[in-house]
mmCIF file of C-alpha atoms and ligand atoms in Angstrom:
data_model
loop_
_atom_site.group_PDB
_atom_site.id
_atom_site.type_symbol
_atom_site.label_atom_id
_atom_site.label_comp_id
_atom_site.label_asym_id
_atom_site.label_seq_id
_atom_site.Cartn_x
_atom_site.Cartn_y
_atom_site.Cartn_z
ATOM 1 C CA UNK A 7 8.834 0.437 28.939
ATOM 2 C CA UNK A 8 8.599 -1.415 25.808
ATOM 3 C CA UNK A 9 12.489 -2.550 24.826
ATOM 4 C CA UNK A 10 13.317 -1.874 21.077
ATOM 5 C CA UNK A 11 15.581 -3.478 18.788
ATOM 6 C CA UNK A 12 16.169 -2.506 15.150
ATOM 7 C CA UNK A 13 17.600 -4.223 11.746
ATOM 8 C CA UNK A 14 18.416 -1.991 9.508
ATOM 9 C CA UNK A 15 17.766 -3.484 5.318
ATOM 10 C CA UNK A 16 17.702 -2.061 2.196
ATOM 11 C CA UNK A 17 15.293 -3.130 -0.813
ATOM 12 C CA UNK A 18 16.399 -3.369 -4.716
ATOM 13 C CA UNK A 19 13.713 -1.803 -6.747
ATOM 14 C CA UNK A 20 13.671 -3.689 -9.989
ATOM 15 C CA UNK A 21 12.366 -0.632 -12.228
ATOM 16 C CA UNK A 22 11.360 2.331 -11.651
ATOM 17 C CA UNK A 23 8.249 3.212 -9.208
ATOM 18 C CA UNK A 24 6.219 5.094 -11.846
ATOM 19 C CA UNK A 25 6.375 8.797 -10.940
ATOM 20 C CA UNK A 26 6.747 8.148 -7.113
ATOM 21 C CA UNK A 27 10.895 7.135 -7.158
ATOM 22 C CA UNK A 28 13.768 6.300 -8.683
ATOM 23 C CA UNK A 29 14.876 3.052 -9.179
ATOM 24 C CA UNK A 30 17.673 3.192 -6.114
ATOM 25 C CA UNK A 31 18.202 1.020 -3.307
ATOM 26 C CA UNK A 32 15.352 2.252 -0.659
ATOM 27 C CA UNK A 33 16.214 1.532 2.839
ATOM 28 C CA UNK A 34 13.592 0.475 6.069
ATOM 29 C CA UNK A 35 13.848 -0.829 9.720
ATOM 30 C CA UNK A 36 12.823 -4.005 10.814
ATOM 31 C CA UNK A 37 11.596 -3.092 14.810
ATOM 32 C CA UNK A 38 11.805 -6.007 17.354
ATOM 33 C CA UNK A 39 9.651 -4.964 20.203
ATOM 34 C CA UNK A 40 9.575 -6.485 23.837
ATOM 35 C CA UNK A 41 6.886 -5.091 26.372
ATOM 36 C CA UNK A 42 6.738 -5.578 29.896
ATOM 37 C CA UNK A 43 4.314 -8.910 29.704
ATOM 38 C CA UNK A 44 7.086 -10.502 27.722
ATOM 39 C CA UNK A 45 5.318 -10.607 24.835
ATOM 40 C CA UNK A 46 7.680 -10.186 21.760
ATOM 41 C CA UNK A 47 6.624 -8.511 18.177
ATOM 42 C CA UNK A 48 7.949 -7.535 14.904
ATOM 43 C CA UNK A 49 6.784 -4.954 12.330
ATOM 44 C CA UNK A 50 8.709 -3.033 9.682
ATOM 45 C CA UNK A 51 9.354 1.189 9.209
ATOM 46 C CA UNK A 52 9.554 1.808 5.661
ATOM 47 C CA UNK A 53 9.399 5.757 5.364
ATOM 48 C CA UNK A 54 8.948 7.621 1.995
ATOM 49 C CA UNK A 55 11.040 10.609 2.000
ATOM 50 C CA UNK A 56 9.473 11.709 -1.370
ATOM 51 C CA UNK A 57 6.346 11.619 0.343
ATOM 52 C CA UNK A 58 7.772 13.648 3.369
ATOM 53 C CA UNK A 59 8.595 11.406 5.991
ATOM 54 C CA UNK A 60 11.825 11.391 7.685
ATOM 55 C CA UNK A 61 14.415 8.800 6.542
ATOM 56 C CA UNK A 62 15.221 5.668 8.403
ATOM 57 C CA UNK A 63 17.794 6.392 10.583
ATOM 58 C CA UNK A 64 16.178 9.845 11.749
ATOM 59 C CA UNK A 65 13.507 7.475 12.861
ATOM 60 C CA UNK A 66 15.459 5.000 15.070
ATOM 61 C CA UNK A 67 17.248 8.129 16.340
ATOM 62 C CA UNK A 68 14.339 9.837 16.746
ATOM 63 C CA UNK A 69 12.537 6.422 18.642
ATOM 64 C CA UNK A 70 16.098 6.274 21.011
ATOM 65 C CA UNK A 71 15.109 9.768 22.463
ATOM 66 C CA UNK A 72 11.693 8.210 23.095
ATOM 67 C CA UNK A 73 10.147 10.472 20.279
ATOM 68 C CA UNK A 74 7.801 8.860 17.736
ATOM 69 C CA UNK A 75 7.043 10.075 14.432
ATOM 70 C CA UNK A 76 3.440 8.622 13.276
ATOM 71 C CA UNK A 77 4.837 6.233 10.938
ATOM 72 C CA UNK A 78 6.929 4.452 14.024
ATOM 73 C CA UNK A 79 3.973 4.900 15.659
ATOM 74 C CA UNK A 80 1.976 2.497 13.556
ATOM 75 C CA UNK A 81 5.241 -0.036 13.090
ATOM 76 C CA UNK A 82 4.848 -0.630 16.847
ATOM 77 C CA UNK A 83 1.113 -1.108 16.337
ATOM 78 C CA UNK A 84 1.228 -3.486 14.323
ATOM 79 C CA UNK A 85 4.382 -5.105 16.383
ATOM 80 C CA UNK A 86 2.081 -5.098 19.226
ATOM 81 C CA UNK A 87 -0.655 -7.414 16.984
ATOM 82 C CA UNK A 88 2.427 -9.734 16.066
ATOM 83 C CA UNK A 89 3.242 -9.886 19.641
ATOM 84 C CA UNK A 90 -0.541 -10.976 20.533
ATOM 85 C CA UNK A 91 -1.124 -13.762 17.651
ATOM 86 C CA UNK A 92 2.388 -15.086 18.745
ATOM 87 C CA UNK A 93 1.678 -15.672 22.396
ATOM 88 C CA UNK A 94 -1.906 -17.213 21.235
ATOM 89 C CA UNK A 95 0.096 -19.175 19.090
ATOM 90 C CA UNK A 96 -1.571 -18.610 15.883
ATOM 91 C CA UNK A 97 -0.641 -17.380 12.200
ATOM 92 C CA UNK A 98 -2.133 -14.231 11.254
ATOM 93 C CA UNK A 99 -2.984 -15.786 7.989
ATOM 94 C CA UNK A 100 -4.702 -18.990 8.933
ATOM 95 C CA UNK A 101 -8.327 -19.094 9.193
ATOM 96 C CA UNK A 102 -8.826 -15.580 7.992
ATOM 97 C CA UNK A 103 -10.863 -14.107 4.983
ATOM 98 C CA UNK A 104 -9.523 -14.594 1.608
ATOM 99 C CA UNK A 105 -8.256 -11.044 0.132
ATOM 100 C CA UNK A 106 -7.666 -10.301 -3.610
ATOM 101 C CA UNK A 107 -5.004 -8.236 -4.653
ATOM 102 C CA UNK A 108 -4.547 -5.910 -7.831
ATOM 103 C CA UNK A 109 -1.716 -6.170 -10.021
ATOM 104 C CA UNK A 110 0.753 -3.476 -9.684
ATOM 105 C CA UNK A 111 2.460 -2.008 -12.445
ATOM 106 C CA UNK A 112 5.078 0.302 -11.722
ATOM 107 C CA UNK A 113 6.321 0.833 -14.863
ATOM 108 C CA UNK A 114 3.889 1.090 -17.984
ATOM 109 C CA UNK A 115 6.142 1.038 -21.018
ATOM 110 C CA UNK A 116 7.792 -2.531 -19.805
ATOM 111 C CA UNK A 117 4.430 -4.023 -19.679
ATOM 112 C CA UNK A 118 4.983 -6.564 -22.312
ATOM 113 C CA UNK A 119 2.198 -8.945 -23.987
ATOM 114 C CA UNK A 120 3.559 -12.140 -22.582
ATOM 115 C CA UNK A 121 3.396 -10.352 -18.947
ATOM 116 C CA UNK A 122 -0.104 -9.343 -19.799
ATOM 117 C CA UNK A 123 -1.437 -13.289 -20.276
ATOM 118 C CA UNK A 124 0.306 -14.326 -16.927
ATOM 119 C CA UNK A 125 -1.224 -12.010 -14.821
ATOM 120 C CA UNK A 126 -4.485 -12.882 -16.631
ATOM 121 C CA UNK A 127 -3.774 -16.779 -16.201
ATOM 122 C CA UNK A 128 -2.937 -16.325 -12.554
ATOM 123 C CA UNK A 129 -6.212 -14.566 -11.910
ATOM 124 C CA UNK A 130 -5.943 -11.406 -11.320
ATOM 125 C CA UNK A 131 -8.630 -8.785 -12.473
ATOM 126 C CA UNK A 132 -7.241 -5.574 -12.069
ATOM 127 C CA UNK A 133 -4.442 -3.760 -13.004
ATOM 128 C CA UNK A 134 -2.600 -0.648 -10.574
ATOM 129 C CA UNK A 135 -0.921 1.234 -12.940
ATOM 130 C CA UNK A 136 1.126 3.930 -11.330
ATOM 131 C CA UNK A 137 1.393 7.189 -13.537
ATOM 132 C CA UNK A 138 2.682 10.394 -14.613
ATOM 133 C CA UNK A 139 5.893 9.893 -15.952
ATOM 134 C CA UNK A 140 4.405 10.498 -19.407
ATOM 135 C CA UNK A 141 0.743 10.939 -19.580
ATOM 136 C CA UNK A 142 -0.545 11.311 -23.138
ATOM 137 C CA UNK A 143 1.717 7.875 -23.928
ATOM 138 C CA UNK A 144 0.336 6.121 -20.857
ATOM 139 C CA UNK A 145 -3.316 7.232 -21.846
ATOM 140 C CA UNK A 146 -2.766 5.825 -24.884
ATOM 141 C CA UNK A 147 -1.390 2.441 -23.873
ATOM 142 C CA UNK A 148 -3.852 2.267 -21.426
ATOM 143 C CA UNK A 149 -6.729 2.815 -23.416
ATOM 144 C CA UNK A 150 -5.474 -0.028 -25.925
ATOM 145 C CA UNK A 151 -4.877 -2.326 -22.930
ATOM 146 C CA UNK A 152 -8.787 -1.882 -22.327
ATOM 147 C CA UNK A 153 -9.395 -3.193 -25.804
ATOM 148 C CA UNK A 154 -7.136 -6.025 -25.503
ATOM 149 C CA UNK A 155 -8.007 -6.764 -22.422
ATOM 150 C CA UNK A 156 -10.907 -7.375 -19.683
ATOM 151 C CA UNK A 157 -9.036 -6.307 -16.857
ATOM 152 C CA UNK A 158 -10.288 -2.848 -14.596
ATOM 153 C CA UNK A 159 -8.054 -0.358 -14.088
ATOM 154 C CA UNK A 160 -6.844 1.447 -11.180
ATOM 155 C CA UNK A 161 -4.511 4.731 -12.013
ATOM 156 C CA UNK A 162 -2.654 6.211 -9.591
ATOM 157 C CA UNK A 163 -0.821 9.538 -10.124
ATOM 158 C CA UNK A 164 0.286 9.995 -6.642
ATOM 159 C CA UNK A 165 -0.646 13.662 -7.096
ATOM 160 C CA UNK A 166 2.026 14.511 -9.728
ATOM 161 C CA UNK A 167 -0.438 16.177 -12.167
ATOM 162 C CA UNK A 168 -2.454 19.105 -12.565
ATOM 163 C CA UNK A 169 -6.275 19.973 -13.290
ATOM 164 C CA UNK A 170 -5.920 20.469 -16.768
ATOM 165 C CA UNK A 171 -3.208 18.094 -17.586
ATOM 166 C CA UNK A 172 -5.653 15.187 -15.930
ATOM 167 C CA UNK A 173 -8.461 16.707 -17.964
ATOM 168 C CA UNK A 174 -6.398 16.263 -20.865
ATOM 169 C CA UNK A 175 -5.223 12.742 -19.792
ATOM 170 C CA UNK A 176 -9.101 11.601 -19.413
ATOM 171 C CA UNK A 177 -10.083 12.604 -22.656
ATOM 172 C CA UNK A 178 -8.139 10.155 -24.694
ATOM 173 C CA UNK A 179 -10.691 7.619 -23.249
ATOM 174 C CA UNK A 180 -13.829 6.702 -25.068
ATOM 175 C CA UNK A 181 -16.886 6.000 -22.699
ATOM 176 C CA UNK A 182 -16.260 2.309 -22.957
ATOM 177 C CA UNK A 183 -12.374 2.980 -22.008
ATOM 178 C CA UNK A 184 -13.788 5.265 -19.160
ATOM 179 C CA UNK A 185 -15.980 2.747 -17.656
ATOM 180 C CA UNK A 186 -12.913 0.053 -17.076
ATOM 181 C CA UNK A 187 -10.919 2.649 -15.054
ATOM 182 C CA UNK A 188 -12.246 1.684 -11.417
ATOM 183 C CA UNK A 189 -10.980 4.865 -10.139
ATOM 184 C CA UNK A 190 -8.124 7.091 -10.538
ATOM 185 C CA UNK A 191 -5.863 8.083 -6.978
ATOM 186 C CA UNK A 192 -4.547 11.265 -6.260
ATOM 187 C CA UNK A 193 -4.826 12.837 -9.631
ATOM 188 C CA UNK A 194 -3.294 16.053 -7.979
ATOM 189 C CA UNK A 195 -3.389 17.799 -4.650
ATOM 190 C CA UNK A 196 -6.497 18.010 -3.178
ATOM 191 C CA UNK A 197 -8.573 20.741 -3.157
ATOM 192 C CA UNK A 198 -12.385 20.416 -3.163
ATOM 193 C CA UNK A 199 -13.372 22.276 -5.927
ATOM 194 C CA UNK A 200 -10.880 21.031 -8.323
ATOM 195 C CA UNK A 201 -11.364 17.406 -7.520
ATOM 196 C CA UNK A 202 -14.799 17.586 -7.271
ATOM 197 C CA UNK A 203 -14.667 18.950 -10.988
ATOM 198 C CA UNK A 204 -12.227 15.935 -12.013
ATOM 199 C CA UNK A 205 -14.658 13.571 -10.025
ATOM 200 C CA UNK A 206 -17.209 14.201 -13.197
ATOM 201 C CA UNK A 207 -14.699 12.719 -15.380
ATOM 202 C CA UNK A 208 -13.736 9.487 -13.623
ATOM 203 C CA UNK A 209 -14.509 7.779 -10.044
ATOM 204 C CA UNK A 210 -11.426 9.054 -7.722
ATOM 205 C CA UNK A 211 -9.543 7.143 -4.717
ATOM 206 C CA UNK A 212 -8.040 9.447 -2.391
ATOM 207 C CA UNK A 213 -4.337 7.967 -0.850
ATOM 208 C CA UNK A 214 -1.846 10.303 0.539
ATOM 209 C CA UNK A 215 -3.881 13.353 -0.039
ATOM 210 C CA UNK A 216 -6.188 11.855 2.812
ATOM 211 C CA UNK A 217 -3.886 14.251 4.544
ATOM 212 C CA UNK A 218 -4.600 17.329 3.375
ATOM 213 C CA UNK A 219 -8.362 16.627 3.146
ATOM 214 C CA UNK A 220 -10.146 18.992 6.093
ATOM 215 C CA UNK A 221 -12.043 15.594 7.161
ATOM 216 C CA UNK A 222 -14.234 17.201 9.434
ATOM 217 C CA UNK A 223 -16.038 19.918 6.987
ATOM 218 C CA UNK A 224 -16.483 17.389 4.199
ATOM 219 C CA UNK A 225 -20.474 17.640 3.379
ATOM 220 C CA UNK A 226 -19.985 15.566 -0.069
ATOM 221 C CA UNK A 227 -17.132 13.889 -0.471
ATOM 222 C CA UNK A 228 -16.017 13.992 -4.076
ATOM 223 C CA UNK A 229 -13.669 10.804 -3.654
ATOM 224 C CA UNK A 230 -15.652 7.257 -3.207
ATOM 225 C CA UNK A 231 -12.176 5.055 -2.553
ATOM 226 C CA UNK A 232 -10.543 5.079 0.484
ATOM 227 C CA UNK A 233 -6.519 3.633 0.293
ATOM 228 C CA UNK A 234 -5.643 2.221 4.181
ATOM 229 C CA UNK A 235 -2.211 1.672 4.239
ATOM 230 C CA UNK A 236 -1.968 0.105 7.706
ATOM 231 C CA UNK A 237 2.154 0.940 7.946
ATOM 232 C CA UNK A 238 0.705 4.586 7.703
ATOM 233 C CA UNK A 239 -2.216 5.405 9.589
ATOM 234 C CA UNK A 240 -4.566 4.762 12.135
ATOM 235 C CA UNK A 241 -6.588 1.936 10.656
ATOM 236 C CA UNK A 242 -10.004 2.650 12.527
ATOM 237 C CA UNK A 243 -10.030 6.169 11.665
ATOM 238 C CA UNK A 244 -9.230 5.668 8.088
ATOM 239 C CA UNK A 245 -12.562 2.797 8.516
ATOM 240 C CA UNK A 246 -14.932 5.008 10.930
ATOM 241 C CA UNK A 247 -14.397 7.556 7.850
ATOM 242 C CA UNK A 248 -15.278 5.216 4.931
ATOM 243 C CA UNK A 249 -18.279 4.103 7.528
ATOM 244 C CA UNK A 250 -19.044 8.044 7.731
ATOM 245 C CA UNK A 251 -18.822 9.275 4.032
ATOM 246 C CA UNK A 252 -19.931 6.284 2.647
ATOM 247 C CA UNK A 253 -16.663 5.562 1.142
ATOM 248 C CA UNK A 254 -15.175 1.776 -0.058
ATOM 249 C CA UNK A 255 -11.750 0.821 1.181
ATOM 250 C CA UNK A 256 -9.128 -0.626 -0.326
ATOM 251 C CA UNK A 257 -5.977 -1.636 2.176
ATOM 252 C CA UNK A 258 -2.547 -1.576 0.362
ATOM 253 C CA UNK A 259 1.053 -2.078 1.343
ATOM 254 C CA UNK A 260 3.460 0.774 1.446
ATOM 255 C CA UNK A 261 5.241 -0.819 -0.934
ATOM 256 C CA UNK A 262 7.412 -2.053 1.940
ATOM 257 C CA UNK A 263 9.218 -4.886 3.089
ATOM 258 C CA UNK A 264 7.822 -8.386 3.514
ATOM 259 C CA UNK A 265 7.373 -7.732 6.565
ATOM 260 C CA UNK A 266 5.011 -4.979 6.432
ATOM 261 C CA UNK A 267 3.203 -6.489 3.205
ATOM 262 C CA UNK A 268 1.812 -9.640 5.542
ATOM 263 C CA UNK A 269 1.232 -6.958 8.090
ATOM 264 C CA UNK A 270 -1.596 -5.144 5.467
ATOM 265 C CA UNK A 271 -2.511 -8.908 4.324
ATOM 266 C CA UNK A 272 -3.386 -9.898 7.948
ATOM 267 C CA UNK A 273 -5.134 -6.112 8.844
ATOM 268 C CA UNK A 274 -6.864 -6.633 5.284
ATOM 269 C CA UNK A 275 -8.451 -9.973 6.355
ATOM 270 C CA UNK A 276 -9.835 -8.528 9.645
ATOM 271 C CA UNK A 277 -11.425 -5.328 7.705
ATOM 272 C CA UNK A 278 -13.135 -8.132 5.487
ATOM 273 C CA UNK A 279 -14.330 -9.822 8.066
ATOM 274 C CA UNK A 280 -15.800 -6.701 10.578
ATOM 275 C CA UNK A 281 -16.696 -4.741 7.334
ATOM 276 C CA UNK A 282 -16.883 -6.991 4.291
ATOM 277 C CA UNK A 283 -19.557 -4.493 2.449
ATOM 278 C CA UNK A 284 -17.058 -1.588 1.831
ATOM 279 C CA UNK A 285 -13.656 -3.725 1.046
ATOM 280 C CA UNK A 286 -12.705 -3.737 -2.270
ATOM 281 C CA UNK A 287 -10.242 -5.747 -3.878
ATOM 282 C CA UNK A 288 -6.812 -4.886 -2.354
ATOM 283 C CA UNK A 289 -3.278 -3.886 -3.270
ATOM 284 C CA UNK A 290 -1.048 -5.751 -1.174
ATOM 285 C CA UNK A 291 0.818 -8.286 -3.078
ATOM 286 C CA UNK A 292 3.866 -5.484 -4.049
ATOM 287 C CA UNK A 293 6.559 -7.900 -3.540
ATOM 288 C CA UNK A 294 7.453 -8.513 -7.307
ATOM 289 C CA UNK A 295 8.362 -4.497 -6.636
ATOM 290 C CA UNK A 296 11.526 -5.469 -5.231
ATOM 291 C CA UNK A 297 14.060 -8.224 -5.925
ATOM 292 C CA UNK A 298 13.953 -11.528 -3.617
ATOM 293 C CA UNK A 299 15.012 -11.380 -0.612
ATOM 294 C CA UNK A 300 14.834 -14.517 2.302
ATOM 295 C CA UNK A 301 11.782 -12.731 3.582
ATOM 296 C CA UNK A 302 9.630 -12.430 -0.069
ATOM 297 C CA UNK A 303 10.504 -16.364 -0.885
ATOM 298 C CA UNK A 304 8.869 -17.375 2.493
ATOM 299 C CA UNK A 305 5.693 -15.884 1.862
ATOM 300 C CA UNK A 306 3.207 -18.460 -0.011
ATOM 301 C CA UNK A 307 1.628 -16.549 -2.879
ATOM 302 C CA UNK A 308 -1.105 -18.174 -5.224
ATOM 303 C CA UNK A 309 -2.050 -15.814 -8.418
ATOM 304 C CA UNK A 310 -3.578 -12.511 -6.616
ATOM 305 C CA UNK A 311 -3.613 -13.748 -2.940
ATOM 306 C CA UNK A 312 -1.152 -14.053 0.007
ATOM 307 C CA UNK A 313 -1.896 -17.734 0.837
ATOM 308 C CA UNK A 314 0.550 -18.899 3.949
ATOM 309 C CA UNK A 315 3.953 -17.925 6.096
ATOM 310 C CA UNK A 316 5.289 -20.432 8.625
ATOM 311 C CA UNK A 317 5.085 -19.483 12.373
ATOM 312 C CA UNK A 318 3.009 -17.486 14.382
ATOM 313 C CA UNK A 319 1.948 -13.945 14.320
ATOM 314 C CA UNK A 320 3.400 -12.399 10.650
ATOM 315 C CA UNK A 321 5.662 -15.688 10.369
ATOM 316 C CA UNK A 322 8.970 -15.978 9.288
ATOM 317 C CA UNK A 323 9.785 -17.564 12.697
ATOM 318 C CA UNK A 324 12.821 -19.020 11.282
ATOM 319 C CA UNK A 325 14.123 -15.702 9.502
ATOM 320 C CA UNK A 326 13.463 -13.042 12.350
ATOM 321 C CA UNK A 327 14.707 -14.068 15.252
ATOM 322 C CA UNK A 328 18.326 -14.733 13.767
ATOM 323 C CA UNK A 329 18.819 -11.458 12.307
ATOM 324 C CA UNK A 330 21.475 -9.109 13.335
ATOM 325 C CA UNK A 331 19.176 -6.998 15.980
ATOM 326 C CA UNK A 332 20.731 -3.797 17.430
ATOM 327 C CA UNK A 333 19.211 -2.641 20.681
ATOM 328 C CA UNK A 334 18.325 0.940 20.727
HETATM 329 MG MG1 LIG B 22 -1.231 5.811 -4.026
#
């Protein structure tokens, strides 16, 4: 029997998340596991109840009664790789391969110039823009970003539009606009046809509709990105199917606490390093999302990479084990 603990937290939002959420408090689970070996891990449960999960505290309850949902499921995966790196006594981080992160933009129209040349100066080359709060003015900032700018583009819509509407939305782009949009994610709910249609107009990542995807009867897939979101799903099924349909990965954060972000940083590292032909640049520095907290200023960014936390496993040795732990 593995012996659970929880902290609950809650994260401040400092704008809006593009068409995904509003900009209110959003509230996660840090889990404390201890198994039988005595080997002791930590990993975070950050649900999305926009996205369908079930919210925090039906989780815990939910874990308590010895039921787990698939998202727990995953937080005590990852607690169990914590648990391992801390009785080897190493850092997930050290030693690992180096992993790039996008720049995420949650909210277009408070992208500002001077914001512009510090993400350029830092080094990053790509910008995540997340979508579909107002398309026609997003196309159009966007497409004037790719003449001020070099960076690529990643758009994600998190399914919130429709055929025609992304149709319309793609057309605003000359060819040399098109070509700087790296891919566009979950334009709208899958459905082959349809996306195979929209995959004429721009290269497409597939994120959250991965789940409504019938993986199995796939001939041609009309998707060639692959998000992993380690907090989410089972990480060697998501790479057996890039492996299978010839698809590139790119791991992100769930937009989650800083726990779960060095979580996707560490899982990143080893994808790079088993597979490093289909990993793309990644998405998992998302802590700017969210204002400070004691766990975000003891992670060592530098420009677009997670560079260092002190302690072994995820880190934060001197953070975690003083919090307030309830058992369950
Ligand atoms: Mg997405």
């Amino acid at each position: 029997m593995i012996k659970f603990s929880h902290y609950k937290y809650s994260l401040d939002p400092v704008s809006v998340i593009g068409a995904l959420a509003p900009q209110v408090p959003r509230e996660g689970a840090l889990l404390r596991c201890e198994w039988p070996d005595q080997k002791v891990g930590y990993a975070d449960c950050f649900p999305w109840v926009e996205m369908g999960d079930a919210d925090i505290d039906t989780q815990i309850y939910a874990l308590s009664r010895g039921k787990i949902s698939l998202l727990m499921e995953q937080t005590i995966w990852l607690a169990r790789k914590d648990a391992l790196m801390r009785s080897m006594h190493v850092n997930g981080l050290t030693g690992g391969a180096k992993i790039k992160s996008h720049y995420l933009v949650t909210d277009l129209s408070k992208l500002g110039d001077s914001e512009l040349s510090n993400i350029k100066s830092a080094g990053f080359s790509t910008l995540k823009i997340k979508v579909g709060r107002n398309l026609e003015e997003e196309a159009r900032q966007i497409l004037r970003l790719t003449k001020l700018t070099q960076f690529m583009f990643r758009l994600d819509f998190n399914s919130k539009s429709d055929f025609s509407s992304f149709e319309r939305f793609m057309t605003i782009f000359d060819k040399a606009a098109a070509s700087r949009i790296e891919f566009v994610e979950d334009p709208f709910p899958y459905d082959e046809a349809a996306w195979t249609e929209a995959s004429r107009m721009a290269r497409l990542a597939v994120d959250f509709e991965s789940e409504n995807i019938d993986w199995a009867k796939i001939q041609k897939a009309p998707f060639e990105y692959l998000i992993i979101k380690p907090a989410r799903q089972d990480v060697d099924k998501a790479i057996h199917r890039c492996t299978t349909h010839n698809l590139k990965a790119v791991v992100t954060s769930s937009l989650d606490h800083p726990v779960g972000v060095v979580h996707a940083a560490i899982v990143a590292a080893e994808i790079k390093k088993n597979y490093p032909s289909i990993l793309m640049d990644c998405g998992i520095l998302s802590l700017k999302v969210y204002r400070p907290n004691e766990f975000s200023n003891k992670i060592v960014t530098q420009g677009p990479y997670i560079v260092q936390t002190h302690g072994y496993g995820i880190g934060f040795d001197q953070v975690l084990p003083n919090l307030e732990w309830q058992p369950l």
